[in-house]
Amino acid sequence: MPSNSPETAAPPSSGPDADLRAFVLGLPKAELHLHIEGSLEPELLFELARRNGIALPYATVEALRAAYAFGDLQSFLDLYYAGARVLITERDFYDMTMAYMRRAQADGVAHAEIMFDPQTHTGRGVAIETVFAGIARALREAQASTGVSGYLILSFLRHLSEEQAFATLAAALPLREQYGDLWIGIGLDSAERGNPPEKFARVFAHCKALGFRLVAHAGEEGPAAYVRDALDLLQVERIDHGVRSEEDPALLQRLVDAQIPLTVCPLSNLKLRVLRDLRDHNLARLLRGGVMVTVNSDDPAYFGGYVADNYIACAQALGLSRQELAALARNSIEASFLPWEQKEKLLRRLTAYIR
Ligand code: ADE
Ligand code: ZN
């Protein structure tokens, strides 16, 4: 495990850190920025490679983990797409998703909005039906057995063309009848720089007309202008990351005024070197400045921490108070795509918890 991974340290069984962990785990929260392929832990990755007869360029789980030292977003994406090659069957997608849902429940997640990248799989000859079937079966079973609900956000890979995004949408749409209760949104991820929002304006307009909720990664590595363009040209309701919005004061004011949620992923930003030290993260400044920020894990198997680890690491590095941690959990519920009745139910649970 990399040395800066919060998972390496055994959680303290008593003392202030244990109190903080217990408080964070108990906070009812939503996770809104999670790539299911980025939840594939090395142990399961090895198991799926064995099951599917796929050779890996690493001898051991430890050797693979040791390779998780990234210089930037692209160096991570290279390993992330290579890791996803072990996902072949419906059962593989089911196992990966079920493992995440169990882990999310342990972190106090009441609802998860999960991104998945069909093109990462269809490009290797895996049918989109297989991807949907495995993920959806796990979400339905997890909801029944744990009460944790899940929605799906189908994300287009922005390093590919808009034409390929349209083709993916066309292949997925017949499945909406079967999975429409889960598949509620469309997202945009992968290499940000050089792939501006405008590249996907037409396909996002089409998705909006079809009634999908829209999100896009912007302002992670790319400039604040990409955040503005994601809002104006793609008409998204939430920005994934968005931490570079601060570079444009007028944009920042707009985010505050319109209460546009940012799904911030602090440990991801650290691992991908968006910043050098978590103490330099702007999460606390954004929160205190009135931006609707939420805390999420992005690709927890690669970045060394699930959602609760992100809350805890930020509390420690940025001096967040219990009220501020509760405000982040409240934002996550409010910024979710759940219907109002369900949001209100979760908000009542949160209020009871902090009282
Ligand atoms: N795909 C998976 N994780 C991502 C991230 N952090 N940024 C862009 N694309 C991604
Ligand atoms: Zn992401």
Short mmCIF file of C-alpha atoms and ligand atoms in Angstrom, two decimals:
data_model
loop_
_atom_site.label_atom_id
_atom_site.label_comp_id
_atom_site.label_asym_id
_atom_site.label_seq_id
_atom_site.Cartn_x
_atom_site.Cartn_y
_atom_site.Cartn_z
CA MET A 1 0.00 0.00 0.00
CA PRO A 2 1.39 3.47 -0.77
CA SER A 3 2.70 5.31 2.25
CA ASN A 4 0.20 8.17 2.06
CA SER A 5 -2.76 5.81 2.14
CA PRO A 6 -5.03 6.30 5.13
CA GLU A 7 -5.93 2.62 4.84
CA THR A 8 -2.44 1.59 5.91
CA ALA A 9 -2.85 2.87 9.43
CA ALA A 10 -5.03 0.68 11.65
CA PRO A 11 -7.86 2.86 12.97
CA PRO A 12 -7.17 3.81 16.61
CA SER A 13 -9.46 2.03 19.05
CA SER A 14 -9.64 4.98 21.42
CA GLY A 15 -8.75 8.68 21.65
CA PRO A 16 -9.72 11.71 19.56
CA ASP A 17 -9.01 10.00 16.23
CA ALA A 18 -11.26 7.09 17.15
CA ASP A 19 -13.97 9.56 18.20
CA LEU A 20 -13.65 11.37 14.87
CA ARG A 21 -13.85 8.11 12.92
CA ALA A 22 -16.91 6.96 14.87
CA PHE A 23 -18.58 10.33 14.29
CA VAL A 24 -17.88 10.27 10.53
CA LEU A 25 -18.96 6.64 10.09
CA GLY A 26 -22.26 7.41 11.82
CA LEU A 27 -23.05 10.46 9.68
CA PRO A 28 -25.80 9.55 7.19
CA LYS A 29 -24.35 10.63 3.86
CA ALA A 30 -24.52 10.20 0.10
CA GLU A 31 -21.60 9.44 -2.16
CA LEU A 32 -22.02 11.31 -5.45
CA HIS A 33 -18.68 10.86 -7.20
CA LEU A 34 -17.58 7.26 -7.47
CA HIS A 35 -16.36 5.40 -10.55
CA ILE A 36 -17.31 1.78 -10.03
CA GLU A 37 -14.30 0.64 -12.06
CA GLY A 38 -12.16 2.65 -9.64
CA SER A 39 -13.47 0.61 -6.71
CA LEU A 40 -11.86 -2.57 -8.04
CA GLU A 41 -9.42 -3.51 -5.28
CA PRO A 42 -6.18 -5.28 -6.28
CA GLU A 43 -7.24 -8.48 -4.48
CA LEU A 44 -10.45 -8.74 -6.53
CA LEU A 45 -8.59 -7.63 -9.66
CA PHE A 46 -6.20 -10.59 -9.23
CA GLU A 47 -9.10 -12.94 -8.54
CA LEU A 48 -10.96 -11.85 -11.70
CA ALA A 49 -7.76 -12.14 -13.77
CA ARG A 50 -7.35 -15.72 -12.50
CA ARG A 51 -11.02 -16.52 -13.15
CA ASN A 52 -10.85 -15.17 -16.70
CA GLY A 53 -7.37 -16.45 -17.58
CA ILE A 54 -5.96 -12.96 -18.06
CA ALA A 55 -2.21 -12.44 -17.57
CA LEU A 56 -1.25 -9.45 -15.44
CA PRO A 57 2.06 -7.59 -15.67
CA TYR A 58 2.39 -7.77 -11.84
CA ALA A 59 3.40 -10.87 -9.88
CA THR A 60 1.55 -9.99 -6.68
CA VAL A 61 -1.18 -7.81 -5.22
CA GLU A 62 1.55 -5.87 -3.39
CA ALA A 63 3.45 -5.22 -6.63
CA LEU A 64 0.28 -3.88 -8.24
CA ARG A 65 -0.44 -1.63 -5.24
CA ALA A 66 3.12 -0.38 -5.36
CA ALA A 67 2.48 0.79 -8.93
CA TYR A 68 -0.26 3.13 -7.69
CA ALA A 69 2.01 6.16 -7.52
CA PHE A 70 0.68 8.69 -9.98
CA GLY A 71 2.19 11.82 -11.48
CA ASP A 72 -1.05 13.18 -12.92
CA LEU A 73 -4.53 12.18 -14.12
CA GLN A 74 -3.29 10.45 -17.28
CA SER A 75 -0.79 8.24 -15.44
CA PHE A 76 -3.68 7.07 -13.25
CA LEU A 77 -6.06 6.57 -16.19
CA ASP A 78 -3.51 4.31 -17.90
CA LEU A 79 -3.57 1.91 -14.92
CA TYR A 80 -7.32 2.28 -14.40
CA TYR A 81 -8.12 1.23 -17.98
CA ALA A 82 -5.53 -1.59 -17.79
CA GLY A 83 -7.11 -2.81 -14.52
CA ALA A 84 -10.60 -2.81 -16.05
CA ARG A 85 -9.45 -5.44 -18.59
CA VAL A 86 -10.15 -8.20 -16.04
CA LEU A 87 -13.90 -7.38 -16.09
CA ILE A 88 -15.47 -9.77 -18.58
CA THR A 89 -18.60 -11.49 -17.25
CA GLU A 90 -21.81 -10.33 -15.62
CA ARG A 91 -20.58 -11.90 -12.38
CA ASP A 92 -17.39 -9.79 -12.50
CA PHE A 93 -19.40 -6.56 -12.65
CA TYR A 94 -21.70 -7.88 -9.93
CA ASP A 95 -18.82 -8.82 -7.60
CA MET A 96 -17.09 -5.46 -8.05
CA THR A 97 -20.31 -3.50 -7.42
CA MET A 98 -21.38 -5.60 -4.45
CA ALA A 99 -17.94 -5.15 -2.85
CA TYR A 100 -18.29 -1.38 -3.18
CA MET A 101 -21.85 -1.32 -1.80
CA ARG A 102 -20.81 -3.31 1.29
CA ARG A 103 -17.86 -0.99 1.82
CA ALA A 104 -20.08 2.05 1.36
CA GLN A 105 -22.53 0.77 3.95
CA ALA A 106 -19.67 0.35 6.43
CA ASP A 107 -18.80 4.02 5.80
CA GLY A 108 -22.31 5.21 6.63
CA VAL A 109 -23.32 5.82 3.02
CA ALA A 110 -27.11 5.76 2.72
CA HIS A 111 -27.20 6.44 -1.03
CA ALA A 112 -24.60 6.22 -3.80
CA GLU A 113 -24.68 7.72 -7.31
CA ILE A 114 -22.28 5.54 -9.23
CA MET A 115 -20.55 6.36 -12.49
CA PHE A 116 -19.67 3.63 -14.94
CA ASP A 117 -17.81 3.82 -18.25
CA PRO A 118 -19.45 1.43 -20.80
CA GLN A 119 -16.92 2.41 -23.48
CA THR A 120 -14.08 1.03 -21.33
CA HIS A 121 -15.73 -2.36 -21.73
CA THR A 122 -17.50 -2.30 -25.11
CA GLY A 123 -14.18 -1.23 -26.66
CA ARG A 124 -12.80 -4.63 -25.50
CA GLY A 125 -15.74 -6.60 -26.85
CA VAL A 126 -17.78 -6.83 -23.63
CA ALA A 127 -21.49 -6.33 -24.38
CA ILE A 128 -23.11 -3.28 -22.79
CA GLU A 129 -25.92 -5.61 -21.64
CA THR A 130 -23.38 -7.55 -19.53
CA VAL A 131 -22.11 -4.36 -17.88
CA PHE A 132 -25.62 -3.14 -17.00
CA ALA A 133 -26.81 -6.56 -15.84
CA GLY A 134 -23.99 -7.18 -13.35
CA ILE A 135 -23.96 -3.70 -11.86
CA ALA A 136 -27.75 -3.46 -11.64
CA ARG A 137 -28.15 -6.89 -10.00
CA ALA A 138 -25.70 -5.86 -7.29
CA LEU A 139 -27.43 -2.51 -6.72
CA ARG A 140 -30.83 -4.15 -6.38
CA GLU A 141 -29.55 -6.85 -4.03
CA ALA A 142 -27.61 -4.33 -1.97
CA GLN A 143 -30.67 -2.13 -1.61
CA ALA A 144 -32.73 -5.12 -0.47
CA SER A 145 -30.14 -6.47 1.97
CA THR A 146 -28.52 -3.30 3.34
CA GLY A 147 -31.02 -0.51 2.60
CA VAL A 148 -28.29 1.47 0.79
CA SER A 149 -29.76 2.81 -2.45
CA GLY A 150 -27.83 3.28 -5.67
CA TYR A 151 -28.30 5.22 -8.88
CA LEU A 152 -26.26 4.88 -12.07
CA ILE A 153 -24.62 7.63 -14.09
CA LEU A 154 -23.48 6.44 -17.51
CA SER A 155 -20.33 8.41 -18.29
CA PHE A 156 -18.89 9.12 -21.70
CA LEU A 157 -15.12 8.99 -22.12
CA ARG A 158 -14.06 12.46 -23.23
CA HIS A 159 -10.86 11.30 -24.94
CA LEU A 160 -13.13 9.54 -27.45
CA SER A 161 -15.30 11.35 -30.01
CA GLU A 162 -18.81 12.73 -29.61
CA GLU A 163 -19.86 10.35 -32.37
CA GLN A 164 -18.73 7.44 -30.17
CA ALA A 165 -20.69 8.91 -27.26
CA PHE A 166 -23.82 9.01 -29.44
CA ALA A 167 -23.21 5.37 -30.45
CA THR A 168 -22.86 4.36 -26.78
CA LEU A 169 -26.08 6.17 -25.92
CA ALA A 170 -27.88 4.43 -28.80
CA ALA A 171 -26.65 1.04 -27.57
CA ALA A 172 -27.70 1.80 -23.98
CA LEU A 173 -31.13 3.35 -24.57
CA PRO A 174 -33.00 0.07 -25.19
CA LEU A 175 -31.86 -0.95 -21.68
CA ARG A 176 -33.56 2.03 -20.08
CA GLU A 177 -36.82 0.15 -19.91
CA GLN A 178 -35.19 -2.53 -17.73
CA TYR A 179 -32.89 -0.29 -15.67
CA GLY A 180 -34.57 3.13 -15.75
CA ASP A 181 -35.13 3.04 -11.97
CA LEU A 182 -31.34 2.97 -11.51
CA TRP A 183 -29.89 4.67 -14.59
CA ILE A 184 -30.87 8.27 -14.03
CA GLY A 185 -27.90 10.27 -15.24
CA ILE A 186 -25.19 10.99 -17.77
CA GLY A 187 -21.62 12.03 -16.97
CA LEU A 188 -18.36 12.91 -18.66
CA ASP A 189 -14.96 11.66 -17.47
CA SER A 190 -11.43 10.62 -18.52
CA ALA A 191 -8.64 12.94 -19.75
CA GLU A 192 -9.84 16.50 -19.20
CA ARG A 193 -7.15 18.68 -20.74
CA GLY A 194 -7.61 19.10 -24.46
CA ASN A 195 -11.11 17.60 -24.32
CA PRO A 196 -13.29 20.62 -23.48
CA PRO A 197 -17.01 20.40 -22.67
CA GLU A 198 -17.99 21.90 -26.06
CA LYS A 199 -16.86 18.64 -27.72
CA PHE A 200 -19.95 16.97 -26.17
CA ALA A 201 -22.53 19.77 -26.38
CA ARG A 202 -24.81 18.00 -28.87
CA VAL A 203 -24.89 14.64 -27.14
CA PHE A 204 -25.53 16.29 -23.75
CA ALA A 205 -28.40 18.33 -25.26
CA HIS A 206 -29.87 15.09 -26.56
CA CYS A 207 -29.50 13.40 -23.15
CA LYS A 208 -31.19 16.36 -21.47
CA ALA A 209 -34.11 16.12 -23.88
CA LEU A 210 -34.37 12.43 -22.94
CA GLY A 211 -34.82 13.45 -19.31
CA PHE A 212 -31.45 12.40 -17.88
CA ARG A 213 -29.81 14.27 -15.01
CA LEU A 214 -26.47 15.67 -16.18
CA VAL A 215 -23.04 15.93 -14.53
CA ALA A 216 -19.52 16.38 -15.89
CA HIS A 217 -15.96 16.33 -14.60
CA ALA A 218 -14.52 19.83 -14.91
CA GLY A 219 -11.90 21.92 -13.17
CA GLU A 220 -9.96 18.89 -11.91
CA GLU A 221 -6.88 19.34 -14.07
CA GLY A 222 -8.59 21.55 -16.61
CA PRO A 223 -9.14 25.29 -16.18
CA ALA A 224 -12.03 27.12 -14.52
CA ALA A 225 -13.32 27.92 -18.03
CA TYR A 226 -14.20 24.22 -18.41
CA VAL A 227 -16.45 24.49 -15.35
CA ARG A 228 -18.25 27.48 -16.86
CA ASP A 229 -18.57 25.70 -20.20
CA ALA A 230 -19.87 22.53 -18.54
CA LEU A 231 -22.62 24.68 -16.97
CA ASP A 232 -23.40 26.76 -20.06
CA LEU A 233 -22.75 24.38 -22.95
CA LEU A 234 -23.58 21.02 -21.35
CA GLN A 235 -26.24 22.33 -18.93
CA VAL A 236 -25.01 20.08 -16.14
CA GLU A 237 -26.57 20.28 -12.67
CA ARG A 238 -23.45 19.23 -10.76
CA ILE A 239 -19.75 19.58 -11.36
CA ASP A 240 -17.46 16.65 -10.58
CA HIS A 241 -14.34 18.06 -8.87
CA GLY A 242 -14.51 21.76 -9.82
CA VAL A 243 -11.73 22.67 -7.40
CA ARG A 244 -10.12 24.99 -9.94
CA SER A 245 -13.29 27.13 -10.05
CA GLU A 246 -11.62 29.28 -7.42
CA GLU A 247 -9.34 30.69 -10.12
CA ASP A 248 -12.31 32.63 -11.53
CA PRO A 249 -14.00 34.81 -8.86
CA ALA A 250 -17.08 35.50 -11.02
CA LEU A 251 -17.57 31.78 -11.57
CA LEU A 252 -17.14 31.11 -7.86
CA GLN A 253 -19.82 33.69 -7.07
CA ARG A 254 -22.12 32.02 -9.59
CA LEU A 255 -21.58 28.63 -7.89
CA VAL A 256 -22.50 30.21 -4.55
CA ASP A 257 -25.52 32.12 -5.87
CA ALA A 258 -26.97 29.17 -7.76
CA GLN A 259 -25.85 26.61 -5.15
CA ILE A 260 -24.37 24.42 -7.85
CA PRO A 261 -22.88 21.37 -6.15
CA LEU A 262 -19.23 20.38 -6.54
CA THR A 263 -18.42 16.72 -5.89
CA VAL A 264 -14.94 17.16 -4.45
CA CYS A 265 -12.57 14.19 -4.01
CA PRO A 266 -9.73 15.33 -1.73
CA LEU A 267 -7.64 12.14 -1.57
CA SER A 268 -7.95 11.80 -5.35
CA ASN A 269 -6.68 15.37 -5.78
CA LEU A 270 -3.75 14.54 -3.53
CA LYS A 271 -2.86 11.28 -5.30
CA LEU A 272 -3.16 12.86 -8.76
CA ARG A 273 -1.06 15.82 -7.64
CA VAL A 274 -3.68 18.46 -8.21
CA LEU A 275 -2.11 19.71 -4.94
CA ARG A 276 0.97 18.76 -2.94
CA ASP A 277 -0.41 18.60 0.57
CA LEU A 278 -3.94 18.04 1.84
CA ARG A 279 -3.45 21.06 4.11
CA ASP A 280 -3.44 23.15 0.90
CA HIS A 281 -6.82 21.82 -0.25
CA ASN A 282 -9.46 24.51 -0.84
CA LEU A 283 -12.37 22.35 0.43
CA ALA A 284 -12.69 24.21 3.76
CA ARG A 285 -12.38 27.61 2.06
CA LEU A 286 -15.07 26.70 -0.47
CA LEU A 287 -17.38 25.36 2.26
CA ARG A 288 -16.90 28.42 4.46
CA GLY A 289 -17.40 30.66 1.41
CA GLY A 290 -20.86 29.20 0.79
CA VAL A 291 -20.12 26.82 -2.10
CA MET A 292 -22.19 23.64 -2.00
CA VAL A 293 -19.26 21.24 -1.72
CA THR A 294 -19.55 17.52 -1.08
CA VAL A 295 -16.84 14.98 -0.21
CA ASN A 296 -16.40 11.79 -2.22
CA SER A 297 -13.87 9.08 -2.99
CA ASP A 298 -13.65 9.04 -6.85
CA ASP A 299 -11.59 5.84 -7.33
CA PRO A 300 -11.06 4.53 -3.81
CA ALA A 301 -9.15 1.37 -4.75
CA TYR A 302 -6.51 3.53 -6.43
CA PHE A 303 -6.41 6.55 -4.13
CA GLY A 304 -6.14 4.77 -0.78
CA GLY A 305 -9.38 5.78 0.84
CA TYR A 306 -13.16 5.39 0.77
CA VAL A 307 -15.56 8.22 1.51
CA ALA A 308 -15.19 8.17 5.30
CA ASP A 309 -11.39 8.26 4.92
CA ASN A 310 -11.84 11.41 2.82
CA TYR A 311 -13.98 13.09 5.51
CA ILE A 312 -11.49 12.12 8.23
CA ALA A 313 -8.38 13.15 6.29
CA CYS A 314 -9.97 16.55 5.58
CA ALA A 315 -11.09 17.01 9.18
CA GLN A 316 -7.52 16.41 10.31
CA ALA A 317 -5.71 18.37 7.60
CA LEU A 318 -8.11 21.32 7.40
CA GLY A 319 -9.44 21.47 10.95
CA LEU A 320 -13.07 20.87 10.00
CA SER A 321 -15.44 20.99 12.95
CA ARG A 322 -18.17 18.43 13.62
CA GLN A 323 -20.72 20.98 12.37
CA GLU A 324 -18.76 21.37 9.15
CA LEU A 325 -18.54 17.59 8.67
CA ALA A 326 -22.30 17.43 9.19
CA ALA A 327 -22.74 20.28 6.66
CA LEU A 328 -20.78 18.25 4.10
CA ALA A 329 -23.04 15.24 4.74
CA ARG A 330 -26.11 17.50 4.48
CA ASN A 331 -24.84 18.90 1.16
CA SER A 332 -24.31 15.37 -0.17
CA ILE A 333 -27.95 14.50 0.51
CA GLU A 334 -29.29 17.77 -0.87
CA ALA A 335 -27.11 17.56 -4.00
CA SER A 336 -28.18 13.98 -4.75
CA PHE A 337 -30.73 13.15 -7.43
CA LEU A 338 -33.02 11.42 -4.94
CA PRO A 339 -36.69 12.46 -4.91
CA TRP A 340 -37.55 15.07 -2.28
CA GLU A 341 -39.32 12.67 0.08
CA GLN A 342 -36.22 10.50 0.29
CA LYS A 343 -33.93 13.48 0.74
CA GLU A 344 -36.12 14.70 3.58
CA LYS A 345 -36.03 11.29 5.23
CA LEU A 346 -32.23 11.23 5.12
CA LEU A 347 -32.00 14.83 6.30
CA ARG A 348 -34.18 13.96 9.29
CA ARG A 349 -31.85 11.06 10.07
CA LEU A 350 -28.88 13.42 9.89
CA THR A 351 -30.54 15.98 12.14
CA ALA A 352 -31.34 13.29 14.70
CA TYR A 353 -27.76 12.05 14.55
CA ILE A 354 -26.08 15.38 15.20
CA ARG A 355 -28.52 16.39 17.93
N1 ADE B 1 -12.21 8.38 -14.50
C1 ADE B 1 -12.06 7.77 -13.32
N2 ADE B 1 -11.59 8.62 -12.42
C2 ADE B 1 -11.46 9.82 -13.03
C3 ADE B 1 -11.05 11.11 -12.62
N3 ADE B 1 -10.66 11.38 -11.38
N4 ADE B 1 -11.03 12.09 -13.53
C4 ADE B 1 -11.41 11.85 -14.79
N5 ADE B 1 -11.82 10.66 -15.21
C5 ADE B 1 -11.84 9.65 -14.35
ZN ZN B 2 -14.02 11.18 -11.10
#
